[in-house]
Amino acid sequence: MKGGNRMEIHVVIAQELAVKPHQVEAAITLLDEGNTVPFIARYRKEVTGELKDEQLRDIEERMKYLRNLLQRKEEVRKSIEEQGKLTEELSLAITKAMKLQELEDLYLPFRPKKRTRASMARDRGLEPLAQELFTTATEEELRQMGAEYLNEEVPTVEDALQGAMDIVAEEASERADIRQYLRKAMWETGHMKTELVGEEEVNQGFLQYNEEYKEPIRQVPSHRVLAMNRGESLGALKVSFVVPDETFIQYMVDTVQGTARVEHSYIAEAIADGYKRLLYPSLERETRNAMTEQAEEQAIKVFGTNLRNLLLQAPLSGHVIMGLDPGYRTGCKMAIIDREGNVLDYDAYYLTMSDKQAERAKQELAKKIRQYGVTLISIGNGTASYETEQFTSSMIAEEGLDCHYIITNEAGASVYSASKLAIEELPDLDVSIRGAVSIARRVQDPLAESVKIDPKSIGVGQYQHDVNQKQLGATLDQVVETVVNHVGVELNTASPAILKHVSGISSTVANNIIAYRKEHGAFTSRKQLLKVARLGPAAFTQCAGFLRIGKGENPLDATPVHPESYEIAQGVLTQLGMSLDDLRNKATLETAKAKLQTVNVEELAKQLDAGVPTVRDIVEALQKPGRDPREDLPAPMTRKQIMSLEDIQVGTVVKGTVHNVVDFGAFVDFGVKINGLLHKSEFCAYHEHPSDVLAVGDIIEVEIISVDAKRNRIGLSMKREKPKDPNRQGHRRNGDGNPRRDTPRKDGQQPKGERQQGRNSNNVKDIRSGSGNPIRDRNNRGKGQEKEQDLGALLQQWADRGGRKR
């Protein structure tokens, strides 16, 4: 990457993501023009070669990173040039740097810094003496030379030599080649060690990290990194690295000293000091930061995957639903909604205070269930949830009610209840009742209701409060955007909370759509969107295809077909001897579907002079006008009876719902008070992540393998046939409905943005800085130039020569 133009960037990204350069170039052009990822993925398939949503997001992320890298290169080059220290060799190294970390390594010796021992030694004129350490053979000769530098600021020979050593120590610790080599060596050979240092109460959650815990740095899983970070922040743990210090120091001595033949020990002592005082603390900090960043990235990815699958759960439409928001002191809040989500009734009952109150509540609730025709009861999973479930199960059985119940994730319901949106939607209801309405609506349409809540509040991840909140928020917003646009939004019933996630629509425009709808009534055509304030032609192009009008003037408005392709859609119908009226009439719709299923898409595209992907999507959309893609997914599991810990025993096979998926397994709700842990060893192959196999909302059969009533823990197993293909991809769905591409990170180490580049990126490169620094220029040869030599063999070689592991 010699310059800053997009052509070079798109080639680099294409190599990284294993796609064609012209696809990346097209995607970058579309992104630069202001098109959104959902719009490009759905309606510009011919231009991008059918890049998926996730690929486009990767391209967007890498594009920003590489542009930032190019800009930083120019800043670094300019800064060094202004110092008069930019050599051709250093300029070339800057050009070749493919990671910000590599670039910062090169810049480190020239970065303006606070006063250090080395800078003070230079100010006292001791830099020439530092060079003499490499050319003067004996200690006696050095002391004689040191005497020549004595003055008021350098009163003794020892002070002169110490200043020279400080300069050598700093310059050795700042060499880019050494830092890059030992950074990788630390990762490959180091271990992570922990020690319990807190009070007994604080230590309880971290007992597994006692003095016996020691694990190779490169093998520490993400969730354990975050757990140790939390233990440190709580004062329970002391975390440290164990590395072969003497071997590392010997490598530095061999590299810096090169072929210089000296009998004194000043160079070795200076380098050892530079390693212990400057380099090791810096590399340890960088490595910890890299581990944390990678762990956070993984945790955020898991959260995003779980959120996506939660939002994509099939809606239980067609039910009159009773929502129960459990509670002890404040009682259980109840709300009943009709099939469209309108509130029919609401109240509050005390189910746990006394038998008399519970009995009265049972009779009154049973009466309302019969009165309104309730067929499903949605119970929030918060405080008093289990007692409310017991009550509901008993009521259904004793009253002979023809309905089922379901446990619903109520995370964020209380926040929504007091929000401005909730007040606007339910102005006449008390804040406590609004929570019950939300719990009912979450079952009726999980996506429409869940988008009203900050996705970080939904709680389907791991260590979500320990990760970078800005990055977490951005990722979850992308997930919501992807899912909302994949499913589509009914324009005449959508809330501003879901409209603002539609491609091209801001919060302001979303509110303007609601205002237009209130003033002019329901939309009858997508074209009417152009009459909405601040929704111009550009925004219309981005959003129109994702907004649906179920009972509009044009049946195509109820499909994902974009208005720009209506002419092609009509051409498809004409070629098949049909018209738009055939899509309105149920009698002719089935005939139309049959014809569409047999069409030759490639041939039809040629006849219409249109792209094959566009025609394929149109044909699919015309077969199911008004279809909700979530209808193809399995419905959530409902129950009539409850189980208790006493009802289960080891060996029992039960059916449950996946409540959460994390790095080490999945938590499954199968109807008892606590969720069982399905450890990944009980259902994953060695190379699989739990989210490759299971998703939030999946209904599975599991075997109970352990029950610990005292600790409230249940162990589960779901043994299955191991996949034959070792490269099998996860079967879970993307927001776009396609199989998810769970490509593992190639670098295994670096944080977000610090990815491996090219085929040789696993090798540790011995890049000489060519900085103009005399020590560096004098010693650009020797042991440190053994490029791409096997790191393990090299470390062993040094260890055999006297280096010893701590």
PDB file of C-alpha atoms in Angstrom, residues 541-647:
ATOM      1  CA  THR A 541     -34.594   5.468  -2.360  1.00  0.00           C
ATOM      2  CA  GLN A 542     -32.970   4.077   0.796  1.00  0.00           C
ATOM      3  CA  CYS A 543     -36.154   3.310   2.760  1.00  0.00           C
ATOM      4  CA  ALA A 544     -38.991   2.592   0.322  1.00  0.00           C
ATOM      5  CA  GLY A 545     -38.271  -1.093  -0.249  1.00  0.00           C
ATOM      6  CA  PHE A 546     -38.231  -1.855   3.474  1.00  0.00           C
ATOM      7  CA  LEU A 547     -41.570  -0.188   4.250  1.00  0.00           C
ATOM      8  CA  ARG A 548     -44.718  -2.200   3.551  1.00  0.00           C
ATOM      9  CA  ILE A 549     -48.323  -1.146   2.992  1.00  0.00           C
ATOM     10  CA  GLY A 550     -50.485  -4.208   3.474  1.00  0.00           C
ATOM     11  CA  LYS A 551     -53.688  -2.806   2.027  1.00  0.00           C
ATOM     12  CA  GLY A 552     -52.436  -0.196  -0.403  1.00  0.00           C
ATOM     13  CA  GLU A 553     -53.341   0.781  -3.925  1.00  0.00           C
ATOM     14  CA  ASN A 554     -50.518  -1.250  -5.426  1.00  0.00           C
ATOM     15  CA  PRO A 555     -50.021  -4.842  -4.200  1.00  0.00           C
ATOM     16  CA  LEU A 556     -46.292  -4.436  -4.828  1.00  0.00           C
ATOM     17  CA  ASP A 557     -46.237  -1.988  -1.914  1.00  0.00           C
ATOM     18  CA  ALA A 558     -46.821  -4.985   0.360  1.00  0.00           C
ATOM     19  CA  THR A 559     -43.671  -6.734  -0.914  1.00  0.00           C
ATOM     20  CA  PRO A 560     -39.909  -6.155  -0.616  1.00  0.00           C
ATOM     21  CA  VAL A 561     -39.845  -5.155  -4.299  1.00  0.00           C
ATOM     22  CA  HIS A 562     -38.338  -1.664  -4.543  1.00  0.00           C
ATOM     23  CA  PRO A 563     -40.355   0.993  -6.409  1.00  0.00           C
ATOM     24  CA  GLU A 564     -37.416   1.412  -8.794  1.00  0.00           C
ATOM     25  CA  SER A 565     -38.057  -2.187  -9.913  1.00  0.00           C
ATOM     26  CA  TYR A 566     -41.851  -2.051 -10.252  1.00  0.00           C
ATOM     27  CA  GLU A 567     -41.535  -1.957 -14.035  1.00  0.00           C
ATOM     28  CA  ILE A 568     -39.442  -5.137 -13.968  1.00  0.00           C
ATOM     29  CA  ALA A 569     -41.951  -6.782 -11.598  1.00  0.00           C
ATOM     30  CA  GLN A 570     -44.821  -5.956 -13.928  1.00  0.00           C
ATOM     31  CA  GLY A 571     -42.737  -7.316 -16.791  1.00  0.00           C
ATOM     32  CA  VAL A 572     -42.313 -10.597 -14.873  1.00  0.00           C
ATOM     33  CA  LEU A 573     -46.074 -10.866 -14.453  1.00  0.00           C
ATOM     34  CA  THR A 574     -46.712  -9.992 -18.091  1.00  0.00           C
ATOM     35  CA  GLN A 575     -44.258 -12.641 -19.306  1.00  0.00           C
ATOM     36  CA  LEU A 576     -46.205 -15.204 -17.263  1.00  0.00           C
ATOM     37  CA  GLY A 577     -49.577 -14.000 -18.528  1.00  0.00           C
ATOM     38  CA  MET A 578     -50.551 -12.404 -15.239  1.00  0.00           C
ATOM     39  CA  SER A 579     -51.287  -8.953 -13.840  1.00  0.00           C
ATOM     40  CA  LEU A 580     -51.111  -7.160 -10.497  1.00  0.00           C
ATOM     41  CA  ASP A 581     -54.790  -8.013  -9.938  1.00  0.00           C
ATOM     42  CA  ASP A 582     -53.815 -11.689  -9.684  1.00  0.00           C
ATOM     43  CA  LEU A 583     -51.866 -10.834  -6.521  1.00  0.00           C
ATOM     44  CA  ARG A 584     -54.935  -9.217  -4.920  1.00  0.00           C
ATOM     45  CA  ASN A 585     -57.314 -12.089  -5.550  1.00  0.00           C
ATOM     46  CA  LYS A 586     -56.864 -15.117  -3.275  1.00  0.00           C
ATOM     47  CA  ALA A 587     -58.391 -17.360  -5.921  1.00  0.00           C
ATOM     48  CA  THR A 588     -55.813 -16.403  -8.568  1.00  0.00           C
ATOM     49  CA  LEU A 589     -52.905 -15.964  -6.159  1.00  0.00           C
ATOM     50  CA  GLU A 590     -52.308 -19.715  -5.836  1.00  0.00           C
ATOM     51  CA  THR A 591     -52.203 -20.059  -9.616  1.00  0.00           C
ATOM     52  CA  ALA A 592     -49.782 -17.164  -9.787  1.00  0.00           C
ATOM     53  CA  LYS A 593     -47.560 -18.799  -7.161  1.00  0.00           C
ATOM     54  CA  ALA A 594     -47.473 -22.051  -9.130  1.00  0.00           C
ATOM     55  CA  LYS A 595     -46.390 -20.238 -12.291  1.00  0.00           C
ATOM     56  CA  LEU A 596     -43.754 -18.249 -10.454  1.00  0.00           C
ATOM     57  CA  GLN A 597     -42.255 -21.393  -8.920  1.00  0.00           C
ATOM     58  CA  THR A 598     -41.529 -22.853 -12.361  1.00  0.00           C
ATOM     59  CA  VAL A 599     -40.055 -19.753 -13.968  1.00  0.00           C
ATOM     60  CA  ASN A 600     -36.532 -19.780 -15.419  1.00  0.00           C
ATOM     61  CA  VAL A 601     -35.031 -16.747 -13.705  1.00  0.00           C
ATOM     62  CA  GLU A 602     -31.953 -16.479 -15.933  1.00  0.00           C
ATOM     63  CA  GLU A 603     -34.009 -16.599 -19.111  1.00  0.00           C
ATOM     64  CA  LEU A 604     -36.550 -14.151 -17.732  1.00  0.00           C
ATOM     65  CA  ALA A 605     -33.793 -11.726 -16.759  1.00  0.00           C
ATOM     66  CA  LYS A 606     -32.479 -11.773 -20.322  1.00  0.00           C
ATOM     67  CA  GLN A 607     -35.921 -11.078 -21.728  1.00  0.00           C
ATOM     68  CA  LEU A 608     -36.426  -8.128 -19.382  1.00  0.00           C
ATOM     69  CA  ASP A 609     -32.841  -6.857 -19.729  1.00  0.00           C
ATOM     70  CA  ALA A 610     -32.526  -6.966 -15.947  1.00  0.00           C
ATOM     71  CA  GLY A 611     -30.070  -8.413 -13.450  1.00  0.00           C
ATOM     72  CA  VAL A 612     -30.516 -12.009 -12.394  1.00  0.00           C
ATOM     73  CA  PRO A 613     -30.381 -11.250  -8.627  1.00  0.00           C
ATOM     74  CA  THR A 614     -33.072  -8.567  -8.961  1.00  0.00           C
ATOM     75  CA  VAL A 615     -35.381 -10.806 -10.995  1.00  0.00           C
ATOM     76  CA  ARG A 616     -34.777 -13.703  -8.582  1.00  0.00           C
ATOM     77  CA  ASP A 617     -35.745 -11.542  -5.600  1.00  0.00           C
ATOM     78  CA  ILE A 618     -38.824 -10.205  -7.408  1.00  0.00           C
ATOM     79  CA  VAL A 619     -40.023 -13.701  -8.293  1.00  0.00           C
ATOM     80  CA  GLU A 620     -39.577 -14.798  -4.677  1.00  0.00           C
ATOM     81  CA  ALA A 621     -41.378 -11.702  -3.349  1.00  0.00           C
ATOM     82  CA  LEU A 622     -44.316 -12.126  -5.735  1.00  0.00           C
ATOM     83  CA  GLN A 623     -44.889 -15.676  -4.519  1.00  0.00           C
ATOM     84  CA  LYS A 624     -45.527 -14.452  -0.973  1.00  0.00           C
ATOM     85  CA  PRO A 625     -46.812 -10.875  -0.971  1.00  0.00           C
ATOM     86  CA  GLY A 626     -47.078  -9.549   2.564  1.00  0.00           C
ATOM     87  CA  ARG A 627     -45.052 -12.458   3.947  1.00  0.00           C
ATOM     88  CA  ASP A 628     -43.191 -12.044   7.247  1.00  0.00           C
ATOM     89  CA  PRO A 629     -39.894 -13.969   6.964  1.00  0.00           C
ATOM     90  CA  ARG A 630     -40.160 -14.869  10.657  1.00  0.00           C
ATOM     91  CA  GLU A 631     -43.165 -17.064   9.853  1.00  0.00           C
ATOM     92  CA  ASP A 632     -40.779 -19.760   8.632  1.00  0.00           C
ATOM     93  CA  LEU A 633     -39.114 -19.998  12.050  1.00  0.00           C
ATOM     94  CA  PRO A 634     -40.322 -22.304  14.837  1.00  0.00           C
ATOM     95  CA  ALA A 635     -42.703 -20.672  17.301  1.00  0.00           C
ATOM     96  CA  PRO A 636     -41.659 -20.209  20.946  1.00  0.00           C
ATOM     97  CA  MET A 637     -42.562 -23.029  23.333  1.00  0.00           C
ATOM     98  CA  THR A 638     -45.583 -22.603  25.573  1.00  0.00           C
ATOM     99  CA  ARG A 639     -46.574 -24.627  28.658  1.00  0.00           C
ATOM    100  CA  LYS A 640     -49.527 -25.565  30.819  1.00  0.00           C
ATOM    101  CA  GLN A 641     -47.690 -27.177  33.738  1.00  0.00           C
ATOM    102  CA  ILE A 642     -44.709 -26.195  35.844  1.00  0.00           C
ATOM    103  CA  MET A 643     -41.813 -28.318  37.092  1.00  0.00           C
ATOM    104  CA  SER A 644     -39.779 -28.008  40.298  1.00  0.00           C
ATOM    105  CA  LEU A 645     -36.302 -29.127  41.290  1.00  0.00           C
ATOM    106  CA  GLU A 646     -37.893 -32.017  43.133  1.00  0.00           C
ATOM    107  CA  ASP A 647     -39.516 -33.225  39.890  1.00  0.00           C
TER     108      ASP A 647
END
